[in-house]
Tab-separated table of C-alpha atoms and ligand atoms in Angstrom:
chain	number	residue	atom	x	y	z
A	232	MET	CA	23.318	9.324	13.286
A	233	LYS	CA	20.497	10.792	15.341
A	234	ILE	CA	16.999	9.558	14.596
A	235	ALA	CA	15.811	13.126	14.016
A	236	ARG	CA	18.402	13.541	11.275
A	237	LEU	CA	17.597	10.171	9.684
A	238	ILE	CA	13.922	11.017	9.556
A	239	TYR	CA	14.666	14.441	8.090
A	240	ASP	CA	16.919	13.022	5.372
A	241	ALA	CA	14.436	10.273	4.553
A	242	LYS	CA	11.633	12.818	4.357
A	243	GLU	CA	13.613	14.788	1.767
A	244	GLU	CA	14.128	11.589	-0.257
A	245	LEU	CA	10.487	10.526	-0.079
A	246	LYS	CA	8.988	13.868	-1.072
A	247	GLU	CA	8.855	12.878	-4.715
A	248	VAL	CA	6.841	9.709	-4.131
A	249	SER	CA	4.643	10.607	-1.195
A	250	ASP	CA	2.309	13.336	0.009
A	251	THR	CA	3.162	12.372	3.574
A	252	PRO	CA	6.954	11.822	3.438
A	253	TYR	CA	7.606	12.608	7.105
A	254	LEU	CA	4.984	10.162	8.293
A	255	GLU	CA	6.259	7.485	5.924
A	256	ALA	CA	9.826	7.996	7.167
A	257	GLU	CA	8.606	7.521	10.745
A	258	LEU	CA	6.631	4.423	9.810
A	259	LEU	CA	9.576	2.865	7.974
A	260	LEU	CA	11.859	3.414	10.941
A	261	ALA	CA	9.256	2.129	13.384
A	262	PHE	CA	8.911	-0.990	11.229
A	263	LEU	CA	12.691	-1.504	11.138
A	264	LEU	CA	12.992	-1.120	14.907
A	265	HIS	CA	9.906	-3.277	15.621
A	266	LYS	CA	8.521	-0.334	17.573
A	267	SER	CA	5.572	2.025	17.292
A	268	LYS	CA	5.597	5.365	15.506
A	269	GLU	CA	5.182	6.964	18.936
A	270	TYR	CA	8.431	5.334	20.059
A	271	VAL	CA	10.245	6.895	17.102
A	272	ILE	CA	8.820	10.330	17.916
A	273	ALA	CA	9.786	10.002	21.571
A	274	ASN	CA	13.369	9.043	20.683
A	275	LEU	CA	14.364	11.614	18.083
A	276	ASP	CA	17.505	12.518	20.062
A	277	ASN	CA	18.772	8.957	20.216
A	278	ALA	CA	21.373	7.732	17.769
A	279	LEU	CA	21.047	4.717	15.510
A	280	SER	CA	23.944	2.379	14.697
A	281	PRO	CA	25.528	2.688	11.236
A	282	GLU	CA	24.181	-0.794	10.356
A	283	LEU	CA	20.606	0.140	11.218
A	284	SER	CA	20.952	3.514	9.512
A	285	GLU	CA	22.050	1.731	6.362
A	286	LYS	CA	19.162	-0.714	6.569
A	287	PHE	CA	16.814	2.209	7.052
A	288	PHE	CA	18.042	3.905	3.895
A	289	SER	CA	17.699	0.718	1.888
A	290	LEU	CA	14.007	0.710	2.864
A	291	VAL	CA	13.779	4.365	1.873
A	292	GLU	CA	15.333	3.488	-1.507
A	293	LEU	CA	12.809	0.713	-2.038
A	294	ARG	CA	10.002	3.124	-1.248
A	295	LYS	CA	11.514	5.686	-3.616
A	296	GLU	CA	10.995	3.150	-6.376
A	297	ARG	CA	7.324	3.449	-5.455
A	298	TYR	CA	7.148	0.036	-3.852
A	299	PRO	CA	4.091	0.391	-1.582
A	300	LEU	CA	4.778	1.287	2.035
A	301	ASN	CA	2.199	-1.245	3.178
A	302	TYR	CA	3.998	-4.115	1.460
A	303	ILE	CA	7.188	-3.083	3.251
A	304	THR	CA	5.540	-2.882	6.663
A	305	GLY	CA	3.211	-5.818	5.910
A	306	GLU	CA	0.130	-4.099	7.259
A	307	LYS	CA	-2.620	-1.662	6.432
A	308	GLU	CA	-5.329	-0.087	8.540
A	309	PHE	CA	-8.880	-0.441	7.270
A	310	MET	CA	-12.032	0.494	9.210
A	311	GLY	CA	-9.816	1.138	12.233
A	312	LEU	CA	-8.491	-2.441	12.195
A	313	LYS	CA	-5.051	-3.748	11.348
A	314	PHE	CA	-4.832	-6.085	8.354
A	315	PHE	CA	-1.817	-8.082	7.246
A	316	VAL	CA	-1.046	-7.524	3.592
A	317	ASN	CA	1.528	-8.880	1.165
A	318	PRO	CA	1.971	-8.682	-2.612
A	319	SER	CA	-0.612	-11.468	-3.075
A	320	VAL	CA	-3.409	-9.114	-2.048
A	321	LEU	CA	-4.623	-5.685	-3.010
A	322	ILE	CA	-3.845	-3.055	-0.387
A	323	PRO	CA	-7.229	-2.035	1.047
A	324	ARG	CA	-8.261	1.402	-0.173
A	325	PRO	CA	-9.878	3.909	2.178
A	326	GLU	CA	-12.703	4.386	-0.356
A	327	THR	CA	-13.812	0.792	0.147
A	328	GLU	CA	-14.644	1.600	3.776
A	329	ILE	CA	-17.790	3.269	2.429
A	330	LEU	CA	-18.966	-0.089	1.067
A	331	VAL	CA	-18.562	-1.659	4.498
A	332	GLU	CA	-20.236	1.278	6.242
A	333	LYS	CA	-23.201	1.093	3.885
A	334	ALA	CA	-23.524	-2.664	4.407
A	335	LEU	CA	-23.373	-2.213	8.193
A	336	GLU	CA	-26.036	0.479	8.006
A	337	ILE	CA	-28.323	-1.862	6.051
A	338	SER	CA	-27.755	-4.857	8.339
A	339	HIS	CA	-28.363	-2.684	11.381
A	340	GLY	CA	-26.778	-5.135	13.806
A	341	SER	CA	-29.011	-8.037	12.781
A	342	PRO	CA	-27.657	-11.618	12.486
A	343	VAL	CA	-27.076	-11.538	8.743
A	344	LYS	CA	-25.126	-13.948	6.566
A	345	ILE	CA	-22.889	-12.285	4.052
A	346	ILE	CA	-20.515	-13.295	1.292
A	347	ASP	CA	-17.538	-11.309	0.038
A	348	ILE	CA	-16.557	-12.256	-3.525
A	349	GLY	CA	-12.872	-11.690	-4.279
A	350	THR	CA	-12.100	-11.183	-0.618
A	351	GLY	CA	-8.316	-10.643	-0.965
A	352	SER	CA	-6.995	-9.734	2.487
A	353	GLY	CA	-10.508	-10.300	3.850
A	354	CYS	CA	-10.819	-6.638	4.770
A	355	ILE	CA	-14.442	-6.157	3.671
A	356	LEU	CA	-15.825	-9.311	5.251
A	357	LEU	CA	-13.789	-9.149	8.446
A	358	SER	CA	-14.390	-5.486	9.200
A	359	PHE	CA	-18.105	-6.069	8.642
A	360	LEU	CA	-18.055	-8.984	11.097
A	361	HIS	CA	-16.059	-6.971	13.611
A	362	TYR	CA	-18.673	-4.216	13.692
A	363	ASN	CA	-21.697	-6.508	13.488
A	364	SER	CA	-21.051	-9.069	16.168
A	365	LEU	CA	-24.076	-11.215	15.245
A	366	ALA	CA	-23.171	-11.612	11.583
A	367	GLN	CA	-21.482	-14.557	9.911
A	368	GLY	CA	-19.753	-14.636	6.592
A	369	VAL	CA	-18.036	-16.387	3.760
A	370	GLY	CA	-15.086	-15.021	1.821
A	371	ILE	CA	-14.034	-16.489	-1.503
A	372	ASP	CA	-11.106	-15.743	-3.752
A	373	ILE	CA	-9.576	-17.439	-6.753
A	374	SER	CA	-6.125	-16.890	-5.266
A	375	GLU	CA	-4.953	-19.454	-2.743
A	376	LYS	CA	-2.318	-17.054	-1.458
A	377	ALA	CA	-4.929	-14.366	-0.878
A	378	ILE	CA	-7.059	-16.804	1.107
A	379	GLU	CA	-4.044	-17.579	3.283
A	380	VAL	CA	-3.775	-13.865	4.100
A	381	ALA	CA	-7.514	-13.586	4.762
A	382	ARG	CA	-7.439	-16.562	7.154
A	383	LYS	CA	-4.482	-15.075	8.985
A	384	ASN	CA	-6.398	-11.818	9.370
A	385	ALA	CA	-9.492	-13.643	10.601
A	386	GLU	CA	-7.374	-15.359	13.230
A	387	ALA	CA	-5.641	-12.142	14.327
A	388	LEU	CA	-8.941	-10.289	14.612
A	389	GLY	CA	-10.570	-13.096	16.578
A	390	LEU	CA	-13.126	-13.697	13.827
A	391	SER	CA	-12.328	-17.270	12.774
A	392	GLU	CA	-15.490	-18.619	14.387
A	393	ARG	CA	-17.793	-16.421	12.358
A	394	SER	CA	-15.961	-16.494	9.043
A	395	VAL	CA	-15.060	-19.170	6.539
A	396	PHE	CA	-12.837	-18.757	3.514
A	397	PHE	CA	-12.703	-20.785	0.320
A	398	VAL	CA	-10.350	-20.781	-2.634
A	399	SER	CA	-12.904	-20.637	-5.411
A	400	ASP	CA	-13.760	-19.131	-8.760
A	401	PHE	CA	-16.992	-17.299	-7.990
A	402	ARG	CA	-18.573	-18.525	-11.196
A	403	TYR	CA	-18.600	-22.090	-9.875
A	404	PHE	CA	-19.060	-21.355	-6.176
A	405	ASP	CA	-22.084	-22.855	-4.482
A	406	SER	CA	-22.140	-23.868	-0.835
A	407	GLY	CA	-25.898	-24.371	-0.978
A	408	GLU	CA	-26.415	-21.338	1.296
A	409	ARG	CA	-28.195	-18.138	0.385
A	410	PHE	CA	-27.047	-14.803	1.768
A	411	ASP	CA	-28.591	-11.608	3.104
A	412	MET	CA	-25.840	-9.640	1.452
A	413	VAL	CA	-23.310	-10.053	-1.326
A	414	LEU	CA	-20.394	-7.632	-1.200
A	415	SER	CA	-17.597	-7.365	-3.739
A	416	ASN	CA	-14.714	-5.201	-4.829
A	417	PRO	CA	-13.815	-7.108	-7.993
A	418	PRO	CA	-10.937	-6.376	-10.354
A	419	TYR	CA	-11.963	-3.382	-12.465
A	420	VAL	CA	-8.810	-1.773	-13.796
A	421	ARG	CA	-8.653	-1.691	-17.600
A	422	THR	CA	-5.784	-3.835	-18.899
A	423	ASP	CA	-4.150	-0.825	-20.557
A	424	GLU	CA	-4.198	1.017	-17.220
A	425	LEU	CA	-2.616	-1.744	-15.146
A	426	LYS	CA	0.758	-0.063	-15.504
A	427	ASN	CA	-0.506	2.593	-13.066
A	428	VAL	CA	-0.675	-0.017	-10.292
A	429	PRO	CA	2.551	-1.963	-10.892
A	430	PHE	CA	3.131	-3.710	-7.581
A	431	GLU	CA	-0.258	-5.148	-6.741
A	432	PRO	CA	-1.548	-8.505	-8.047
A	433	THR	CA	-2.914	-8.371	-11.576
A	434	LEU	CA	-5.410	-11.021	-10.530
A	435	ALA	CA	-6.954	-8.538	-8.094
A	436	LEU	CA	-6.985	-5.638	-10.525
A	437	ASN	CA	-7.351	-6.720	-14.127
A	438	GLY	CA	-10.841	-6.019	-15.398
A	439	GLY	CA	-9.956	-6.855	-18.995
A	440	GLN	CA	-9.988	-4.562	-22.019
A	441	SER	CA	-13.172	-2.807	-20.941
A	442	GLY	CA	-12.418	-2.888	-17.214
A	443	TYR	CA	-15.859	-4.361	-16.493
A	444	GLU	CA	-15.381	-7.783	-18.002
A	445	LEU	CA	-16.179	-9.598	-14.763
A	446	TYR	CA	-19.373	-7.744	-13.898
A	447	PRO	CA	-21.915	-9.566	-16.126
A	448	GLU	CA	-21.190	-12.912	-14.458
A	449	LEU	CA	-20.611	-11.375	-11.038
A	450	ILE	CA	-23.907	-9.517	-10.917
A	451	GLU	CA	-25.840	-12.530	-12.184
A	452	LYS	CA	-24.096	-14.840	-9.717
A	453	ALA	CA	-24.730	-12.439	-6.848
A	454	TYR	CA	-28.454	-12.527	-7.628
A	455	GLY	CA	-28.422	-16.317	-7.435
A	456	LEU	CA	-26.579	-16.254	-4.101
A	457	LEU	CA	-28.969	-13.772	-2.479
A	458	LYS	CA	-32.027	-14.566	-0.415
A	459	ASP	CA	-35.188	-12.727	-1.431
A	460	ASN	CA	-34.895	-9.104	-0.269
A	461	GLY	CA	-31.122	-9.541	0.060
A	462	THR	CA	-28.800	-6.737	-1.029
A	463	ALA	CA	-25.797	-6.718	-3.344
A	464	ILE	CA	-23.247	-3.917	-3.144
A	465	VAL	CA	-20.353	-3.856	-5.588
A	466	GLU	CA	-17.514	-1.443	-6.106
A	467	ILE	CA	-17.136	-0.035	-9.627
A	468	ASP	CA	-15.236	2.542	-11.616
A	469	TYR	CA	-17.475	5.600	-12.078
A	470	ARG	CA	-16.863	5.371	-15.821
A	471	PHE	CA	-18.901	2.138	-15.999
A	472	GLN	CA	-22.043	3.425	-14.299
A	473	LYS	CA	-24.310	3.058	-17.284
A	474	GLU	CA	-23.146	-0.438	-18.209
A	475	ILE	CA	-23.340	-1.695	-14.637
A	476	LYS	CA	-26.794	-0.264	-14.083
A	477	GLU	CA	-27.988	-2.097	-17.189
A	478	LEU	CA	-26.612	-5.344	-15.786
A	479	PHE	CA	-28.493	-4.807	-12.517
A	480	LEU	CA	-31.701	-4.066	-14.460
A	481	LYS	CA	-31.242	-7.067	-16.720
A	482	ASN	CA	-30.932	-9.302	-13.663
A	483	LYS	CA	-34.159	-7.904	-12.184
A	484	TYR	CA	-32.676	-6.246	-9.117
A	485	ARG	CA	-34.904	-3.665	-7.427
A	486	GLU	CA	-34.030	-0.406	-5.683
A	487	ILE	CA	-30.884	0.081	-7.737
A	488	SER	CA	-28.844	3.019	-6.539
A	489	PHE	CA	-25.359	4.454	-6.785
A	490	ILE	CA	-23.219	5.376	-3.799
A	491	LYS	CA	-20.499	8.010	-4.054
A	492	ASP	CA	-17.030	8.065	-2.528
A	493	LEU	CA	-15.408	10.884	-0.570
A	494	SER	CA	-14.389	12.710	-3.724
A	495	ASN	CA	-18.050	12.675	-4.710
A	496	ARG	CA	-17.617	10.158	-7.506
A	497	VAL	CA	-19.883	7.176	-7.995
A	498	ARG	CA	-17.971	4.203	-6.607
A	499	PHE	CA	-20.578	1.573	-5.673
A	500	VAL	CA	-23.825	0.145	-6.974
A	501	LYS	CA	-26.458	-1.373	-4.749
A	502	GLY	CA	-29.440	-3.491	-5.680
A	503	VAL	CA	-32.030	-5.603	-3.884
A	504	LYS	CA	-33.288	-9.034	-4.968
B	778	LIG	N1	-9.459	1.072	-6.681
B	778	LIG	C1	-8.355	0.282	-7.120
B	778	LIG	C2	-7.326	1.142	-7.805
B	778	LIG	O1	-7.641	2.231	-8.182
B	778	LIG	C3	-8.808	-0.825	-8.022
B	778	LIG	C4	-9.520	-1.840	-7.234
B	778	LIG	C5	-10.039	-2.962	-8.030
B	778	LIG	O2	-9.694	-3.254	-9.189
B	778	LIG	N2	-10.903	-3.631	-7.402
B	778	LIG	O3	-6.176	0.773	-7.906
């Protein structure tokens, strides 16, 4: 069958699960052929063998069951960089780029030391280090498998020299260092809402009954890890604004402010020690 026809048929199948079914069809085929999306577009008139066509449609079927495209292809772009992902890590969300951009703006190219708590794929820490070439950082995660992914990303992005990753429960983490910045996108999905994100690791998402169960210890710990005048930025669900602000106040942070995402919803809280 011609590639053009395969892509068309796949697009029809994927309409119900995706807003960008044509693009996803192209990406799935590119992944299967170990080629770029551009290659697929340039070869629409070429035919694919029945075996490959069948393989292609089994990927389309998997995707139709809402299995994330990025787990199939094993990668996700974040801050213009390619990150390996697998089902042991959360797929980086475009919204989280705002956290990194804000942190970069604050650091202003200076040789800061940062820590990313619950680093997952390492996307926050590593993209920060990529765009601030004088910075160094630590990434910690309770999941050993996540840390494996983060280290692989550090290697692939040429950032192993300026980053170090530890498998650690943040509550007990202490390397003796203090940081200019603490960044975190912790698990904040309410347990009863986890069913809306069925394929990603519960460990990365589950914020308990309230959704903000981890924040009291996280915000307190972040304060302890910061140098004086250091900044903490954490991602939150806009529904927890009031509770999170109280935690920042209780821990004596200064200059507490909220940062909105692209849909104009509060998504991050920032505070200075
Ligand atoms: N923003 C993610 C979601 O909506 C949740 C991320 C998290 O728990 N840190 O699925």
